[in-house]
PDB file of C-alpha atoms in Angstrom:
ATOM      1  CA  MET A   9     -27.656  59.722  -2.892  1.00 63.00           C
ATOM      2  CA  GLY A  10     -28.258  60.395  -7.028  1.00 74.00           C
ATOM      3  CA  PHE A  11     -29.357  58.628  -9.030  1.00 72.00           C
ATOM      4  CA  GLY A  12     -25.573  58.059 -10.345  1.00 73.00           C
ATOM      5  CA  ALA A  13     -24.844  56.421  -7.328  1.00 76.00           C
ATOM      6  CA  VAL A  14     -27.509  54.049  -7.157  1.00 78.00           C
ATOM      7  CA  ALA A  15     -27.167  52.925 -11.054  1.00 80.00           C
ATOM      8  CA  ALA A  16     -23.626  52.390 -10.214  1.00 80.00           C
ATOM      9  CA  GLY A  17     -24.159  50.699  -6.695  1.00 82.00           C
ATOM     10  CA  ALA A  18     -27.222  48.641  -9.331  1.00 83.00           C
ATOM     11  CA  VAL A  19     -24.345  47.811 -11.513  1.00 85.00           C
ATOM     12  CA  MET A  20     -21.599  46.367  -8.899  1.00 88.00           C
ATOM     13  CA  LEU A  21     -24.584  44.326  -7.444  1.00 87.00           C
ATOM     14  CA  ILE A  22     -24.778  42.959 -10.705  1.00 90.00           C
ATOM     15  CA  LEU A  23     -21.354  42.066 -11.354  1.00 88.00           C
ATOM     16  CA  THR A  24     -21.064  40.275  -8.523  1.00 90.00           C
ATOM     17  CA  LEU A  25     -23.425  38.227  -8.437  1.00 89.00           C
ATOM     18  CA  ILE A  26     -21.915  37.623 -12.435  1.00 91.00           C
ATOM     19  CA  THR A  27     -18.802  36.807 -10.844  1.00 91.00           C
ATOM     20  CA  VAL A  28     -20.253  34.749  -7.730  1.00 87.00           C
ATOM     21  CA  ALA A  29     -22.698  32.783 -10.515  1.00 86.00           C
ATOM     22  CA  ILE A  30     -19.710  31.881 -12.966  1.00 90.00           C
ATOM     23  CA  LEU A  31     -17.440  31.183 -10.188  1.00 89.00           C
ATOM     24  CA  GLY A  32     -19.319  28.853  -8.276  1.00 85.00           C
ATOM     25  CA  SER A  33     -20.906  26.301 -11.923  1.00 86.00           C
ATOM     26  CA  VAL A  34     -16.577  26.532 -12.324  1.00 87.00           C
ATOM     27  CA  LEU A  35     -16.244  25.371  -8.651  1.00 88.00           C
ATOM     28  CA  TYR A  36     -19.318  22.665  -9.132  1.00 86.00           C
ATOM     29  CA  ALA A  37     -17.981  21.577 -12.675  1.00 84.00           C
ATOM     30  CA  VAL A  38     -14.662  20.483 -10.634  1.00 85.00           C
ATOM     31  CA  MET A  39     -15.442  19.237  -7.731  1.00 86.00           C
ATOM     32  CA  MET A  40     -17.667  16.329  -9.792  1.00 83.00           C
ATOM     33  CA  ASN A  41     -15.334  15.065 -12.198  1.00 82.00           C
ATOM     34  CA  MET A  42     -13.158  15.158  -8.469  1.00 82.00           C
ATOM     35  CA  ALA A  43     -15.886  13.002  -7.405  1.00 77.00           C
ATOM     36  CA  LYS A  44     -16.224  10.854 -10.731  1.00 74.00           C
ATOM     37  CA  GLU A  45     -12.681   9.888  -9.953  1.00 75.00           C
ATOM     38  CA  VAL A  46     -13.048   9.175  -6.729  1.00 71.00           C
ATOM     39  CA  LEU A  47     -15.508   7.205  -8.371  1.00 66.00           C
ATOM     40  CA  GLY A  48     -13.981   5.332 -10.745  1.00 60.00           C
ATOM     41  CA  GLU A  49     -10.051   4.401  -8.426  1.00 58.00           C
ATOM     42  CA  ARG A  50     -13.399   3.094  -5.957  1.00 56.00           C
ATOM     43  CA  SER A  51     -15.167   0.771  -8.678  1.00 52.00           C
ATOM     44  CA  TYR A  52     -11.856  -0.103 -10.211  1.00 50.00           C
ATOM     45  CA  LEU A  53      -9.990  -0.824  -7.276  1.00 50.00           C
ATOM     46  CA  GLU A  54     -13.508  -2.815  -5.874  1.00 55.00           C
ATOM     47  CA  THR A  55     -12.784  -5.370  -9.078  1.00 62.00           C
ATOM     48  CA  VAL A  56      -8.752  -5.873  -8.468  1.00 70.00           C
ATOM     49  CA  ALA A  57      -8.834  -8.784  -5.520  1.00 86.00           C
ATOM     50  CA  PHE A  58      -6.137 -11.223  -4.984  1.00 90.00           C
ATOM     51  CA  LYS A  59      -4.948 -13.960  -2.553  1.00 93.00           C
ATOM     52  CA  ILE A  60      -1.689 -15.149  -0.938  1.00 94.00           C
ATOM     53  CA  THR A  61      -3.318 -18.259  -1.223  1.00 93.00           C
ATOM     54  CA  ALA A  62       0.496 -20.312  -0.452  1.00 93.00           C
ATOM     55  CA  ILE A  63       3.788 -20.018   1.532  1.00 94.00           C
ATOM     56  CA  THR A  64       6.901 -22.877   1.153  1.00 93.00           C
ATOM     57  CA  TYR A  65       9.807 -21.844   2.339  1.00 94.00           C
ATOM     58  CA  ASN A  66      12.511 -23.918   0.860  1.00 93.00           C
ATOM     59  CA  SER A  67      15.345 -24.100   4.049  1.00 91.00           C
ATOM     60  CA  THR A  68      18.552 -25.430   2.230  1.00 93.00           C
ATOM     61  CA  LEU A  69      18.189 -22.461  -0.328  1.00 95.00           C
ATOM     62  CA  ASN A  70      16.234 -20.337   2.099  1.00 94.00           C
ATOM     63  CA  GLU A  71      14.168 -18.929  -0.139  1.00 95.00           C
ATOM     64  CA  LEU A  72      10.482 -18.497   0.163  1.00 95.00           C
ATOM     65  CA  LEU A  73       8.120 -19.366  -3.200  1.00 95.00           C
ATOM     66  CA  ILE A  74       4.492 -17.493  -2.284  1.00 95.00           C
ATOM     67  CA  ASN A  75       1.908 -18.255  -4.460  1.00 95.00           C
ATOM     68  CA  ILE A  76      -0.580 -14.953  -4.555  1.00 94.00           C
ATOM     69  CA  SER A  77      -3.798 -15.863  -6.190  1.00 95.00           C
ATOM     70  CA  ASN A  78      -6.101 -12.973  -8.770  1.00 93.00           C
ATOM     71  CA  VAL A  79      -9.247 -13.913  -7.740  1.00 91.00           C
ATOM     72  CA  GLY A  80     -10.584 -10.571  -8.690  1.00 86.00           C
ATOM     73  CA  GLN A  81     -12.491  -9.663 -12.731  1.00 85.00           C
ATOM     74  CA  GLU A  82      -9.388  -7.644 -13.964  1.00 85.00           C
ATOM     75  CA  PRO A  83      -5.540  -8.482 -14.527  1.00 88.00           C
ATOM     76  CA  ILE A  84      -3.245  -7.715 -12.084  1.00 88.00           C
ATOM     77  CA  ILE A  85       0.444  -6.283 -12.803  1.00 84.00           C
ATOM     78  CA  PRO A  86       3.380  -6.863 -10.250  1.00 84.00           C
ATOM     79  CA  TYR A  87       5.070  -3.553 -11.155  1.00 77.00           C
ATOM     80  CA  VAL A  88       8.040  -1.986 -10.430  1.00 79.00           C
ATOM     81  CA  ASN A  89       6.804  -0.380  -7.334  1.00 86.00           C
ATOM     82  CA  THR A  90       4.997  -3.444  -5.683  1.00 90.00           C
ATOM     83  CA  GLU A  91       6.087  -4.231  -2.325  1.00 94.00           C
ATOM     84  CA  ILE A  92       6.180  -7.442  -0.547  1.00 95.00           C
ATOM     85  CA  ILE A  93       6.814  -7.748   3.624  1.00 96.00           C
ATOM     86  CA  VAL A  94       8.166 -10.317   5.788  1.00 96.00           C
ATOM     87  CA  ASP A  95       7.511  -9.950   8.994  1.00 96.00           C
ATOM     88  CA  TYR A  96       9.109 -14.021  11.059  1.00 96.00           C
ATOM     89  CA  ILE A  97      11.321 -14.790  13.634  1.00 95.00           C
ATOM     90  CA  ASP A  98      14.514 -16.456  12.169  1.00 94.00           C
ATOM     91  CA  VAL A  99      16.549 -18.740  13.542  1.00 94.00           C
ATOM     92  CA  SER A 100      18.664 -17.140  16.469  1.00 95.00           C
ATOM     93  CA  GLY A 101      15.493 -16.017  17.557  1.00 94.00           C
ATOM     94  CA  SER A 102      14.837 -12.693  16.674  1.00 95.00           C
ATOM     95  CA  ARG A 103      12.802 -10.935  15.529  1.00 96.00           C
ATOM     96  CA  ARG A 104      12.744  -9.989  11.675  1.00 95.00           C
ATOM     97  CA  ILE A 105      10.838  -7.242   9.113  1.00 96.00           C
ATOM     98  CA  ASP A 106      11.704  -7.489   5.416  1.00 96.00           C
ATOM     99  CA  ILE A 107      10.432  -5.451   3.071  1.00 95.00           C
ATOM    100  CA  LEU A 108      10.917  -5.914  -0.113  1.00 93.00           C
ATOM    101  CA  TYR A 109      11.351  -4.035  -2.962  1.00 90.00           C
ATOM    102  CA  TYR A 110      11.124  -4.851  -6.699  1.00 85.00           C
ATOM    103  CA  ARG A 111      14.291  -6.625  -7.966  1.00 86.00           C
ATOM    104  CA  GLU A 112      14.949  -8.142  -3.975  1.00 90.00           C
ATOM    105  CA  TRP A 113      12.711 -10.719  -4.862  1.00 92.00           C
ATOM    106  CA  SER A 114      10.579 -12.259  -8.444  1.00 91.00           C
ATOM    107  CA  PHE A 115       8.926 -13.895 -10.729  1.00 92.00           C
ATOM    108  CA  ASN A 116       8.996 -17.940 -10.983  1.00 93.00           C
ATOM    109  CA  ARG A 117       5.827 -19.165 -12.188  1.00 94.00           C
ATOM    110  CA  LEU A 118       2.317 -18.810 -13.973  1.00 95.00           C
ATOM    111  CA  ILE A 119      -0.410 -21.031 -13.386  1.00 95.00           C
ATOM    112  CA  ILE A 120      -2.983 -20.750 -15.645  1.00 94.00           C
ATOM    113  CA  GLY A 121      -5.074 -24.206 -14.990  1.00 91.00           C
ATOM    114  CA  ASN A 122      -3.505 -26.197 -15.348  1.00 93.00           C
ATOM    115  CA  SER A 123      -0.350 -25.010 -17.243  1.00 93.00           C
ATOM    116  CA  SER A 124       1.954 -23.578 -15.525  1.00 94.00           C
ATOM    117  CA  TYR A 125       4.795 -21.177 -17.205  1.00 93.00           C
ATOM    118  CA  ASN A 126       7.950 -20.519 -15.904  1.00 94.00           C
ATOM    119  CA  ILE A 127       8.869 -16.526 -15.801  1.00 92.00           C
ATOM    120  CA  PRO A 128      12.948 -15.677 -16.525  1.00 89.00           C
ATOM    121  CA  SER A 129      13.409 -13.026 -14.736  1.00 83.00           C
ATOM    122  CA  GLY A 130      13.722  -8.800 -16.034  1.00 79.00           C
ATOM    123  CA  VAL A 131       9.787  -9.789 -17.855  1.00 82.00           C
ATOM    124  CA  PHE A 132       6.304  -8.349 -16.255  1.00 82.00           C
ATOM    125  CA  VAL A 133       3.837 -10.703 -15.853  1.00 88.00           C
ATOM    126  CA  GLU A 134       0.546 -10.085 -15.901  1.00 89.00           C
ATOM    127  CA  VAL A 135      -2.171 -12.186 -13.522  1.00 92.00           C
ATOM    128  CA  PRO A 136      -5.929 -12.834 -15.115  1.00 93.00           C
ATOM    129  CA  PRO A 137      -8.052 -13.240 -13.016  1.00 93.00           C
ATOM    130  CA  GLY A 138      -8.572 -16.770 -11.333  1.00 93.00           C
ATOM    131  CA  ALA A 139      -4.674 -17.694 -11.856  1.00 95.00           C
ATOM    132  CA  ILE A 140      -1.678 -17.790 -10.025  1.00 96.00           C
ATOM    133  CA  LEU A 141       0.972 -16.046  -9.913  1.00 95.00           C
ATOM    134  CA  GLU A 142       4.385 -18.068  -7.784  1.00 95.00           C
ATOM    135  CA  VAL A 143       6.918 -15.430  -6.159  1.00 94.00           C
ATOM    136  CA  LYS A 144      10.677 -15.904  -4.952  1.00 95.00           C
ATOM    137  CA  VAL A 145      11.491 -13.935  -1.757  1.00 94.00           C
ATOM    138  CA  PRO A 146      15.377 -14.506  -0.955  1.00 94.00           C
ATOM    139  CA  PRO A 147      14.569 -14.009   3.202  1.00 95.00           C
ATOM    140  CA  THR A 148      17.494 -11.787   4.565  1.00 94.00           C
ATOM    141  CA  SER A 149      17.856 -14.560   7.769  1.00 95.00           C
ATOM    142  CA  PRO A 150      16.877 -18.332   7.998  1.00 96.00           C
ATOM    143  CA  ILE A 151      13.618 -18.527   9.031  1.00 95.00           C
ATOM    144  CA  ASP A 152      12.892 -20.754  11.846  1.00 94.00           C
ATOM    145  CA  VAL A 153       9.368 -22.361  11.042  1.00 92.00           C
ATOM    146  CA  SER A 154       8.297 -23.192  14.914  1.00 92.00           C
ATOM    147  CA  GLN A 155       6.867 -19.322  13.965  1.00 93.00           C
ATOM    148  CA  PRO A 156       4.295 -18.294  12.718  1.00 94.00           C
ATOM    149  CA  ILE A 157       5.184 -15.650   9.312  1.00 95.00           C
ATOM    150  CA  ILE A 158       3.295 -12.404   8.213  1.00 95.00           C
ATOM    151  CA  VAL A 159       3.410 -12.199   4.334  1.00 96.00           C
ATOM    152  CA  ILE A 160       1.749  -8.418   2.971  1.00 95.00           C
ATOM    153  CA  VAL A 161       1.690  -7.989  -0.874  1.00 94.00           C
ATOM    154  CA  VAL A 162       0.882  -4.791  -1.490  1.00 92.00           C
ATOM    155  CA  LEU A 163       0.252  -3.681  -5.685  1.00 88.00           C
ATOM    156  CA  ASP A 164       1.557   0.235  -6.605  1.00 83.00           C
ATOM    157  CA  ASN A 165      -1.930   0.989  -6.453  1.00 80.00           C
ATOM    158  CA  GLY A 166      -2.234   0.092  -3.022  1.00 82.00           C
ATOM    159  CA  VAL A 167      -4.543  -2.980  -3.462  1.00 84.00           C
ATOM    160  CA  LYS A 168      -2.710  -5.673  -0.259  1.00 87.00           C
ATOM    161  CA  SER A 169      -3.161  -8.589   0.520  1.00 91.00           C
ATOM    162  CA  GLU A 170      -1.932 -10.029   3.807  1.00 92.00           C
ATOM    163  CA  TYR A 171      -1.011 -14.118   5.051  1.00 92.00           C
ATOM    164  CA  ILE A 172      -0.853 -15.110   8.414  1.00 92.00           C
ATOM    165  CA  SER A 173       0.528 -18.821   9.321  1.00 87.00           C
ATOM    166  CA  ASN A 174       2.947 -21.777   9.958  1.00 84.00           C
ATOM    167  CA  ILE A 175       4.838 -21.932   6.832  1.00 79.00           C
ATOM    168  CA  LYS A 176       5.440 -26.009   5.544  1.00 67.00           C
TER     169      LYS A 176
END
């Protein structure tokens, strides 16, 4: 093996090490950026929290009024990808699971402290911390009020709240 072969081998080894170092640093930067994004989303989800505090059923109108209280540190905005799932027994004794998308339910009013504000249809609402949003939901069938009901509200960012109880 001559000097040229040794020199070529050394050059190839150096170029390989430089390539590995560059790829390693790029991969490290990408992974750190992804980790920061995940941690940022996680901390945001920890500050966004809401709770279904009450459900009232109007059998005359076949309408559920769901009170959603913002118990987190950030405002919540129920938007077009917000879903409401209602699991109940109807008056004929059949189990129903309604998955209601935006426009199949509507905002009714916003309660901030001792003040209540009616919300016109088609208007989006930002619910500040401590406020209560009342949502109007029409089930597909009349509900048997002697049976428990399960209601799940899922925001577009994946944050959800569940309520399991008999309705009033």
